[in-house]
Tab-separated table of C-alpha atoms in Angstrom:
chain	number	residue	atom	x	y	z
A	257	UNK	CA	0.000	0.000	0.000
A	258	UNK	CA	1.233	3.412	-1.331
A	259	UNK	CA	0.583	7.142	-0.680
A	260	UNK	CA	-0.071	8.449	-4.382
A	261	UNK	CA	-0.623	11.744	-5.558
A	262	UNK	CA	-4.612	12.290	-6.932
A	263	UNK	CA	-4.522	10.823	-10.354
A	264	UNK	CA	-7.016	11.340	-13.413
A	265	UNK	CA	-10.102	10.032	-11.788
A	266	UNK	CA	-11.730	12.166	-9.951
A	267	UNK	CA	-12.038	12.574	-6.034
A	268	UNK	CA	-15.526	11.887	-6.117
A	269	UNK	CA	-15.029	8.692	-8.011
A	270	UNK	CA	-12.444	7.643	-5.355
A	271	UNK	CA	-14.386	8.646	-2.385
A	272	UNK	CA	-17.083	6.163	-3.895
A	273	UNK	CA	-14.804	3.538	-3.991
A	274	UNK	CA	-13.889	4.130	-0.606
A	275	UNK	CA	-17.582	3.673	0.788
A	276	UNK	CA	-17.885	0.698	-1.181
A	277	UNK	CA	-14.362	-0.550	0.569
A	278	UNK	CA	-16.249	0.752	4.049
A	279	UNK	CA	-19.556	-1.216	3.146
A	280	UNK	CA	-17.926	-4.869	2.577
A	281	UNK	CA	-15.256	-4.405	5.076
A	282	UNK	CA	-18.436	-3.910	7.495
A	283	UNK	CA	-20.781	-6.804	6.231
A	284	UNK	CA	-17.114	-8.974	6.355
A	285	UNK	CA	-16.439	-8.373	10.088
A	286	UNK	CA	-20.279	-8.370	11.480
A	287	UNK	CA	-21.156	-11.531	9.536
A	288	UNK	CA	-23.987	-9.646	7.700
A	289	UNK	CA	-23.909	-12.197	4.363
A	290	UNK	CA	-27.419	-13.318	4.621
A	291	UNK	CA	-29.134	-10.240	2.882
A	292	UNK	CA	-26.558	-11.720	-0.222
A	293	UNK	CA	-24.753	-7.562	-0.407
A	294	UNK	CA	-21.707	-8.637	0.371
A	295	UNK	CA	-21.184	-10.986	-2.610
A	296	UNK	CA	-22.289	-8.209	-5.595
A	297	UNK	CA	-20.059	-5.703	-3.430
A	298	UNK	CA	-17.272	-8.215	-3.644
A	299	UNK	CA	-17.993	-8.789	-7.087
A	300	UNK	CA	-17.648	-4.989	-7.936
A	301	UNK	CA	-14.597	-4.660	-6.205
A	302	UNK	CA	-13.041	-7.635	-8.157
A	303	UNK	CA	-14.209	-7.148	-11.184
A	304	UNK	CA	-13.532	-3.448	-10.956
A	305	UNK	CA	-10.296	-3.095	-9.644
A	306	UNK	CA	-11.472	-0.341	-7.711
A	307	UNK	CA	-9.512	-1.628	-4.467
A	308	UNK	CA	-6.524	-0.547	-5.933
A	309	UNK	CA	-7.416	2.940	-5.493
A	310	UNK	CA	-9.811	4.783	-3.240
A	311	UNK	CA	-10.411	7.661	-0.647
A	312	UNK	CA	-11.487	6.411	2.733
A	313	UNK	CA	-14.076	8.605	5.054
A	314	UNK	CA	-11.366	10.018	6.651
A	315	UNK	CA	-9.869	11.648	3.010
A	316	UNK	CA	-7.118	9.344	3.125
A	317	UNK	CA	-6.015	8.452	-0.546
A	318	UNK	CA	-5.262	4.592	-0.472
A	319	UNK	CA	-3.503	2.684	-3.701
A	320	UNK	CA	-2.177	-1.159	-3.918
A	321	UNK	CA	0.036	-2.940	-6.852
A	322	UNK	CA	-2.310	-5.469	-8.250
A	323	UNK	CA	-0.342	-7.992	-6.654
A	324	UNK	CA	-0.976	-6.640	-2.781
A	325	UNK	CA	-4.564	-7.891	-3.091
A	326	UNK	CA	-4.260	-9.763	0.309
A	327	UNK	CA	-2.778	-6.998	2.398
A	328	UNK	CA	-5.756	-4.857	0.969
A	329	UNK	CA	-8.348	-7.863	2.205
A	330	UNK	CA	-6.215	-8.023	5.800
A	331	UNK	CA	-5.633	-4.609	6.308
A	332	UNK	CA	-7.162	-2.554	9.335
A	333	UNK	CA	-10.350	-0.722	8.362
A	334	UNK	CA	-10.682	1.944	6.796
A	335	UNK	CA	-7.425	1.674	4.487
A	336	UNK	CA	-8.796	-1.948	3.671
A	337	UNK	CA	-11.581	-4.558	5.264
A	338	UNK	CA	-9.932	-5.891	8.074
A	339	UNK	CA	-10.829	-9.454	7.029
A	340	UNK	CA	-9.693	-12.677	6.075
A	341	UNK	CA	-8.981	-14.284	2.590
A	342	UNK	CA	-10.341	-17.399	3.545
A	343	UNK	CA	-13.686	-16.338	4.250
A	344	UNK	CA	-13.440	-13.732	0.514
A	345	UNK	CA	-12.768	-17.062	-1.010
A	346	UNK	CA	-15.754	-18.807	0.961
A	347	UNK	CA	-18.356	-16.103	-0.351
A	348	UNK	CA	-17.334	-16.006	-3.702
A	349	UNK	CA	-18.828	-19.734	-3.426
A	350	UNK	CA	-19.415	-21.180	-6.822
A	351	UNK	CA	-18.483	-18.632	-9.030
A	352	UNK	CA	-15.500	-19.726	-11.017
A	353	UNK	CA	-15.349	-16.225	-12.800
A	354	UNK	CA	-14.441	-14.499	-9.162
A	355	UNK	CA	-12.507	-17.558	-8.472
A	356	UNK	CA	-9.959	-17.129	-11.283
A	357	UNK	CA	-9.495	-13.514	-10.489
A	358	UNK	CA	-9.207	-14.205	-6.703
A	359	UNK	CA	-6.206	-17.049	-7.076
A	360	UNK	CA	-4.844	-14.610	-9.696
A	361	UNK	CA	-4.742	-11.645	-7.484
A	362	UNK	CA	-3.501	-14.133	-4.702
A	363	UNK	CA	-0.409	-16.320	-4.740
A	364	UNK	CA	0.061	-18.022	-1.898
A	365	UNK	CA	2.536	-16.174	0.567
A	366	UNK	CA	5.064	-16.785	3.503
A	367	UNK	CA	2.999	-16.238	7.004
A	368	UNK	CA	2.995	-12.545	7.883
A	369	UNK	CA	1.683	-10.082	9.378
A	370	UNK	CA	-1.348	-7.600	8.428
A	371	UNK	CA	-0.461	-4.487	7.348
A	372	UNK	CA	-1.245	-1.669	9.787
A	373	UNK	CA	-2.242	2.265	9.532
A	374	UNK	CA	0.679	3.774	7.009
A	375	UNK	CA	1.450	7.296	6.417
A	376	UNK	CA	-1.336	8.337	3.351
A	377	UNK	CA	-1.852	11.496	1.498
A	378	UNK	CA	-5.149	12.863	2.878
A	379	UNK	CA	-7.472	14.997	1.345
A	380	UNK	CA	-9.579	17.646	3.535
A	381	UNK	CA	-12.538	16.146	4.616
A	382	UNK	CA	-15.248	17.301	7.192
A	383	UNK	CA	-16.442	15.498	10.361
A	384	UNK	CA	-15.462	11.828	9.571
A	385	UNK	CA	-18.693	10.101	9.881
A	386	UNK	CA	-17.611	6.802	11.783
A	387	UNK	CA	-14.128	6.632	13.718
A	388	UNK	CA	-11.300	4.588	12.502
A	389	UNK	CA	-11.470	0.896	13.388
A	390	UNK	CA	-8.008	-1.117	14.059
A	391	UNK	CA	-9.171	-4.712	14.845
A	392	UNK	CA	-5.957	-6.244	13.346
A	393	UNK	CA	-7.144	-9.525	11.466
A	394	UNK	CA	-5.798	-13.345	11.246
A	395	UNK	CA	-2.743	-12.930	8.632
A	396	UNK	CA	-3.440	-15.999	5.791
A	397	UNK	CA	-0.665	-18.907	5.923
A	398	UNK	CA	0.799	-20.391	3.034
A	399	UNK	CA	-1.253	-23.783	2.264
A	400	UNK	CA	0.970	-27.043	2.166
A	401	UNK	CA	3.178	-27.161	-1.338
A	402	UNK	CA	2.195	-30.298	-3.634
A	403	UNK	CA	-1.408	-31.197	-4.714
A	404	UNK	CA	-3.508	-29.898	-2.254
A	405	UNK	CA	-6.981	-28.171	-3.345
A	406	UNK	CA	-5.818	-24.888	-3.111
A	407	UNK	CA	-3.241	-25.357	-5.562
A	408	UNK	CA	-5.318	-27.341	-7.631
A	409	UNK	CA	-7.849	-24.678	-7.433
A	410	UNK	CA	-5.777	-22.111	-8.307
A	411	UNK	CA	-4.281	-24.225	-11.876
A	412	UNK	CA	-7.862	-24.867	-13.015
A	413	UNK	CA	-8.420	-21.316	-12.431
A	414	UNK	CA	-5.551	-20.177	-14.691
A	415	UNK	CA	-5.307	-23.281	-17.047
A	416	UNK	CA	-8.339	-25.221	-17.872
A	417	UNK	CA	-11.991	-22.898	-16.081
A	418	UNK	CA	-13.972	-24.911	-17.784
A	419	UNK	CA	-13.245	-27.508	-14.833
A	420	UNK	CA	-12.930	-25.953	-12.024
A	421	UNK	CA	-16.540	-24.420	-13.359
A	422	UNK	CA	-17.129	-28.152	-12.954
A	423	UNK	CA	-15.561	-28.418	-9.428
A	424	UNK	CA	-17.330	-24.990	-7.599
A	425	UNK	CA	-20.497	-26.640	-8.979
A	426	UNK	CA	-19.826	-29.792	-6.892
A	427	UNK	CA	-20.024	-32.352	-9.911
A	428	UNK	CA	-16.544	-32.497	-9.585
A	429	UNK	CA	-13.682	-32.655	-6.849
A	430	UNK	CA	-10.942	-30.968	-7.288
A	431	UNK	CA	-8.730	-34.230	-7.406
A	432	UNK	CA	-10.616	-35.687	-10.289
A	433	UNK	CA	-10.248	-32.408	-11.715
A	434	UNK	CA	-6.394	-32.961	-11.765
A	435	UNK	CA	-6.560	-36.553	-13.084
A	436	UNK	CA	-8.823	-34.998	-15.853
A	437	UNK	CA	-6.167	-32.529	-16.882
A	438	UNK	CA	-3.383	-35.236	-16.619
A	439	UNK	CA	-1.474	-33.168	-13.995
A	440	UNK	CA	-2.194	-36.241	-11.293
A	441	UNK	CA	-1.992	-39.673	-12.104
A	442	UNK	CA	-5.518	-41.742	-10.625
A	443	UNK	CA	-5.354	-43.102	-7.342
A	444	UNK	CA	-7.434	-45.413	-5.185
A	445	UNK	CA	-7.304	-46.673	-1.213
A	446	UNK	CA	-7.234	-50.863	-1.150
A	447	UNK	CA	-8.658	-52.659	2.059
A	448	UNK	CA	-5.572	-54.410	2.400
A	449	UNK	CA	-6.960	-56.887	4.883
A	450	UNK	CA	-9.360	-58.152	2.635
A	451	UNK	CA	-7.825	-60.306	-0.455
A	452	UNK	CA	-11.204	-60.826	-2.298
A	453	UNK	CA	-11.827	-56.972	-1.456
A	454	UNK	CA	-8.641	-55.607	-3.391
A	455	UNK	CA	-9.203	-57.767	-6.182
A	456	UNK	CA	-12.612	-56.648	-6.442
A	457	UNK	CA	-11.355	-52.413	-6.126
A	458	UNK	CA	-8.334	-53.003	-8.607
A	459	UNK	CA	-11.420	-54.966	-11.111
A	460	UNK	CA	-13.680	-51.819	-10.563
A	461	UNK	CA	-10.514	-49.325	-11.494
A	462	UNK	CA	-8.722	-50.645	-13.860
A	463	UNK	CA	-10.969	-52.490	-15.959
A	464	UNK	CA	-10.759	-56.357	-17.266
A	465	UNK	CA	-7.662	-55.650	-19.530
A	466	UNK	CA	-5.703	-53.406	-16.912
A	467	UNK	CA	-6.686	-55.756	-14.122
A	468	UNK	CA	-5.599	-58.755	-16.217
A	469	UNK	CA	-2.046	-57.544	-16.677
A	470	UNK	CA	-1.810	-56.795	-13.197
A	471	UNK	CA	-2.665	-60.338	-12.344
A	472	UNK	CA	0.372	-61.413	-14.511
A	473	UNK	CA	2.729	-59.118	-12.892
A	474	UNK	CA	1.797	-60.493	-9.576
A	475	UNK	CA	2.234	-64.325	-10.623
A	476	UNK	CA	5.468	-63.307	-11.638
A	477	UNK	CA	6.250	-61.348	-8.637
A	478	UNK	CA	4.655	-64.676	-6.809
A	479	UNK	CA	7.525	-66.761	-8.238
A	480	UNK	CA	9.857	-64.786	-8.123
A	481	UNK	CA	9.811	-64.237	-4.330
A	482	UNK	CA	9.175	-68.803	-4.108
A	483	UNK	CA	12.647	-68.830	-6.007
A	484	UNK	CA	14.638	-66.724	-3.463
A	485	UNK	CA	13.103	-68.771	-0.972
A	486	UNK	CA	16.378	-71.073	0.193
């Protein structure tokens, strides 16, 4: 977040942008998602970009990079909404539009903390209507490297929508969505304590030819093992 000199769209575009900031921060921290505002003012900040640049209550002029998305979502009210990615990504629910721009906007990141009040250019205001809230919230961690959702989520997202479309919809998970675009080879769980039971998962997976090749690998695996036997 950067102090910025007033740029070619007007103050009273900015300061408009800076209620809408005040508005979802608000509905974010009191819970207030039943009435369904806070996803179409989510949307319009996304979608938008207006987060990037806005006037606060309090005439403070407030600009991020594009890539400072998080510390805009995590940073104390008014100079951002004081919330938590986790629950932005948990309203944008099954919209894999939002979704896209979301994991775009949002690598993941080494644990931190939340940015706090900065030195801002302000712009003369009069009575600030509400007073300046600095509940400092929950930094984000960075999720597990490897195939875990999130990462999966965030490939579909920049590599093949038309799945994870598939996957916010629930006709999908996210894993099958991997296999699907051959960046995860298929895997299965086997009750090992069960012989009959294995055979019968490895028939259902693989298939009569698949399963039929295994069974040869085994017999010679099978004799094999008899021969080192002393």
């Amino acid at each position: 977040m950067t102090s910025e000199d007033e740029g070619p769209v007007v103050p009273g575009e900015l300061r408009e942008r800076g209620q809408l900031v005040a508005s979802l921060g608000s509905s974010l921290r009191s819970g207030a998602t039943s009435l369904g505002t806070v996803p179409k003012l989510l949307e319009e900040l996304l979608t938008s970009g207006g987060w990037m640049d806005f006037v606060t209550r309090l005439g403070d002029h407030i600009t991020y990079d594009p890539c400072e998305f998080a510390d805009f979502v995590e940073t104390v009210p008014l100079q951002g909404l004081g919330a938590d990615l986790t629950v932005v990504e948990r309203l944008i629910g099954q919209r894999p539009d939002l979704l896209a721009i979301l994991y775009e906007l949002t690598p993941p990141r080494d644990p931190g903390r939340p940015k706090t009040l900065n030195d801002v250019q302000s712009f003369p205001v009069g009575t600030p209507s509400e007073d300046q809230d600095h509940a400092v919230p929950v930094p984000r961690r960075r999720p597990p490297a490897g195939n875990n959702v999130e990462n999966i989520m965030r490939k579909l997202a920049r590599e093949r929508p038309d799945l994870l479309e598939q996957v916010t919809a629930g006709r999908m998970k996210a894993y099958t969505a991997a296999v699907e675009a051959g960046w995860r080879k298929p895997q299965t769980t086997i009750p090992l304590a069960d012989p009959e039971g294995i055979a019968r998962k490895l028939f259902d997976k693989l298939g009569a030819d698949q399963a039929q090749q295994v069974c040869a690998v085994l017999a010679e695996l099978v004799t094999e093992a008899q021969q080192d036997l002393p």
